């Protein structure tokens, strides 16, 4: 289908714009044209069918899991920091005791 202003060339025939718009579905199928159009009920049902097998997402549950994991990682990091500080203090106190 080639556009030339108000006229369209379809299969070698020159058609005006109103004729192209008024063609029936049968004429479009015979011409080999495909339409990628869904009906309104199909548009409504498509996301529901797509998400049918998907698990339901709970925002509160995700927030609790994230907070718990973050708190656990923070506690582990802080314990490691306290252990490093304790070792450093022991090392320097040992150095001070050997100097005296």
Short mmCIF file of C-alpha atoms in Angstrom, two decimals:
data_model
loop_
_atom_site.label_atom_id
_atom_site.label_comp_id
_atom_site.label_asym_id
_atom_site.label_seq_id
_atom_site.Cartn_x
_atom_site.Cartn_y
_atom_site.Cartn_z
CA UNK A 1 0.00 0.00 0.00
CA UNK A 2 1.62 3.22 -1.17
CA UNK A 3 0.40 6.62 -0.05
CA UNK A 4 0.33 9.50 -2.47
CA UNK A 5 -1.47 12.40 -0.82
CA UNK A 6 -5.18 11.59 -0.66
CA UNK A 7 -4.87 8.49 -2.84
CA UNK A 8 -3.55 5.03 -2.05
CA UNK A 9 -2.24 2.45 -4.46
CA UNK A 10 -3.36 -1.05 -3.49
CA UNK A 11 -2.53 -3.93 -5.80
CA UNK A 12 -1.91 -1.56 -8.71
CA UNK A 13 -5.28 0.18 -8.29
CA UNK A 14 -5.49 3.81 -7.20
CA UNK A 15 -8.07 4.28 -4.44
CA UNK A 16 -9.19 7.43 -2.70
CA UNK A 17 -8.94 7.74 1.09
CA UNK A 18 -12.67 7.16 1.86
CA UNK A 19 -12.67 3.92 -0.16
CA UNK A 20 -9.66 2.60 1.72
CA UNK A 21 -11.31 3.31 5.05
CA UNK A 22 -14.68 1.82 4.10
CA UNK A 23 -13.43 -1.58 2.91
CA UNK A 24 -14.89 -4.55 4.75
CA UNK A 25 -12.97 -7.09 6.77
CA UNK A 26 -13.49 -9.71 4.03
CA UNK A 27 -11.98 -7.39 1.42
CA UNK A 28 -8.98 -6.78 3.67
CA UNK A 29 -8.44 -10.53 4.11
CA UNK A 30 -8.69 -11.11 0.35
CA UNK A 31 -6.14 -8.37 -0.24
CA UNK A 32 -3.79 -10.08 2.23
CA UNK A 33 -3.83 -7.24 4.73
CA UNK A 34 -3.58 -8.09 8.39
CA UNK A 35 -4.91 -6.01 11.20
CA UNK A 36 -3.28 -6.10 14.59
CA UNK A 37 -6.35 -5.04 16.52
CA UNK A 38 -7.78 -6.66 19.65
CA UNK A 39 -11.34 -6.32 20.83
CA UNK A 40 -11.98 -4.46 24.08
CA UNK A 41 -12.79 -7.62 26.12
CA UNK A 42 -9.60 -9.23 24.78
CA UNK A 43 -7.60 -6.17 25.80
CA UNK A 44 -9.04 -6.38 29.31
CA UNK A 45 -8.41 -10.13 29.63
CA UNK A 46 -4.86 -10.14 28.19
CA UNK A 47 -3.02 -8.85 31.29
CA UNK A 48 -5.08 -11.12 33.53
CA UNK A 49 -4.21 -14.15 31.42
CA UNK A 50 -0.55 -13.13 31.30
CA UNK A 51 -0.32 -12.67 35.08
CA UNK A 52 -2.43 -15.73 35.92
CA UNK A 53 0.56 -17.88 36.87
CA UNK A 54 2.51 -15.06 38.49
CA UNK A 55 2.72 -15.04 42.28
CA UNK A 56 0.95 -12.28 44.13
CA UNK A 57 3.29 -9.60 45.42
CA UNK A 58 2.86 -8.29 48.95
CA UNK A 59 4.53 -4.91 49.42
CA UNK A 60 4.46 -5.16 53.21
CA UNK A 61 6.02 -8.61 53.11
CA UNK A 62 8.77 -7.37 50.76
CA UNK A 63 9.45 -4.41 53.08
CA UNK A 64 9.71 -6.66 56.14
CA UNK A 65 12.05 -9.07 54.35
CA UNK A 66 14.22 -6.18 53.13
CA UNK A 67 14.38 -4.57 56.56
CA UNK A 68 15.24 -7.89 58.21
CA UNK A 69 18.02 -8.66 55.73
CA UNK A 70 19.38 -5.12 56.02
CA UNK A 71 19.33 -5.23 59.81
CA UNK A 72 21.02 -8.65 59.83
CA UNK A 73 23.76 -7.48 57.45
CA UNK A 74 24.25 -4.29 59.50
CA UNK A 75 24.61 -6.25 62.74
CA UNK A 76 27.13 -8.63 61.18
CA UNK A 77 29.12 -5.68 59.80
CA UNK A 78 29.11 -3.93 63.19
CA UNK A 79 30.22 -7.10 65.04
CA UNK A 80 33.09 -7.49 62.57
CA UNK A 81 34.01 -3.83 63.12
CA UNK A 82 34.01 -4.26 66.92
CA UNK A 83 36.22 -7.37 66.61
CA UNK A 84 38.71 -5.52 64.39
CA UNK A 85 38.79 -2.58 66.82
CA UNK A 86 39.30 -4.96 69.76
CA UNK A 87 42.21 -6.68 67.97
CA UNK A 88 43.78 -3.33 67.09
CA UNK A 89 43.50 -2.11 70.70
CA UNK A 90 44.97 -5.40 71.99
CA UNK A 91 47.87 -5.10 69.55
CA UNK A 92 48.71 -1.53 70.59
CA UNK A 93 48.27 -2.26 74.30
CA UNK A 94 50.62 -5.23 73.87
CA UNK A 95 53.13 -2.94 72.11
CA UNK A 96 52.90 -0.44 74.98
CA UNK A 97 53.41 -3.15 77.62
CA UNK A 98 56.55 -4.51 75.84
CA UNK A 99 58.09 -1.01 75.57
CA UNK A 100 57.92 -0.43 79.34
#
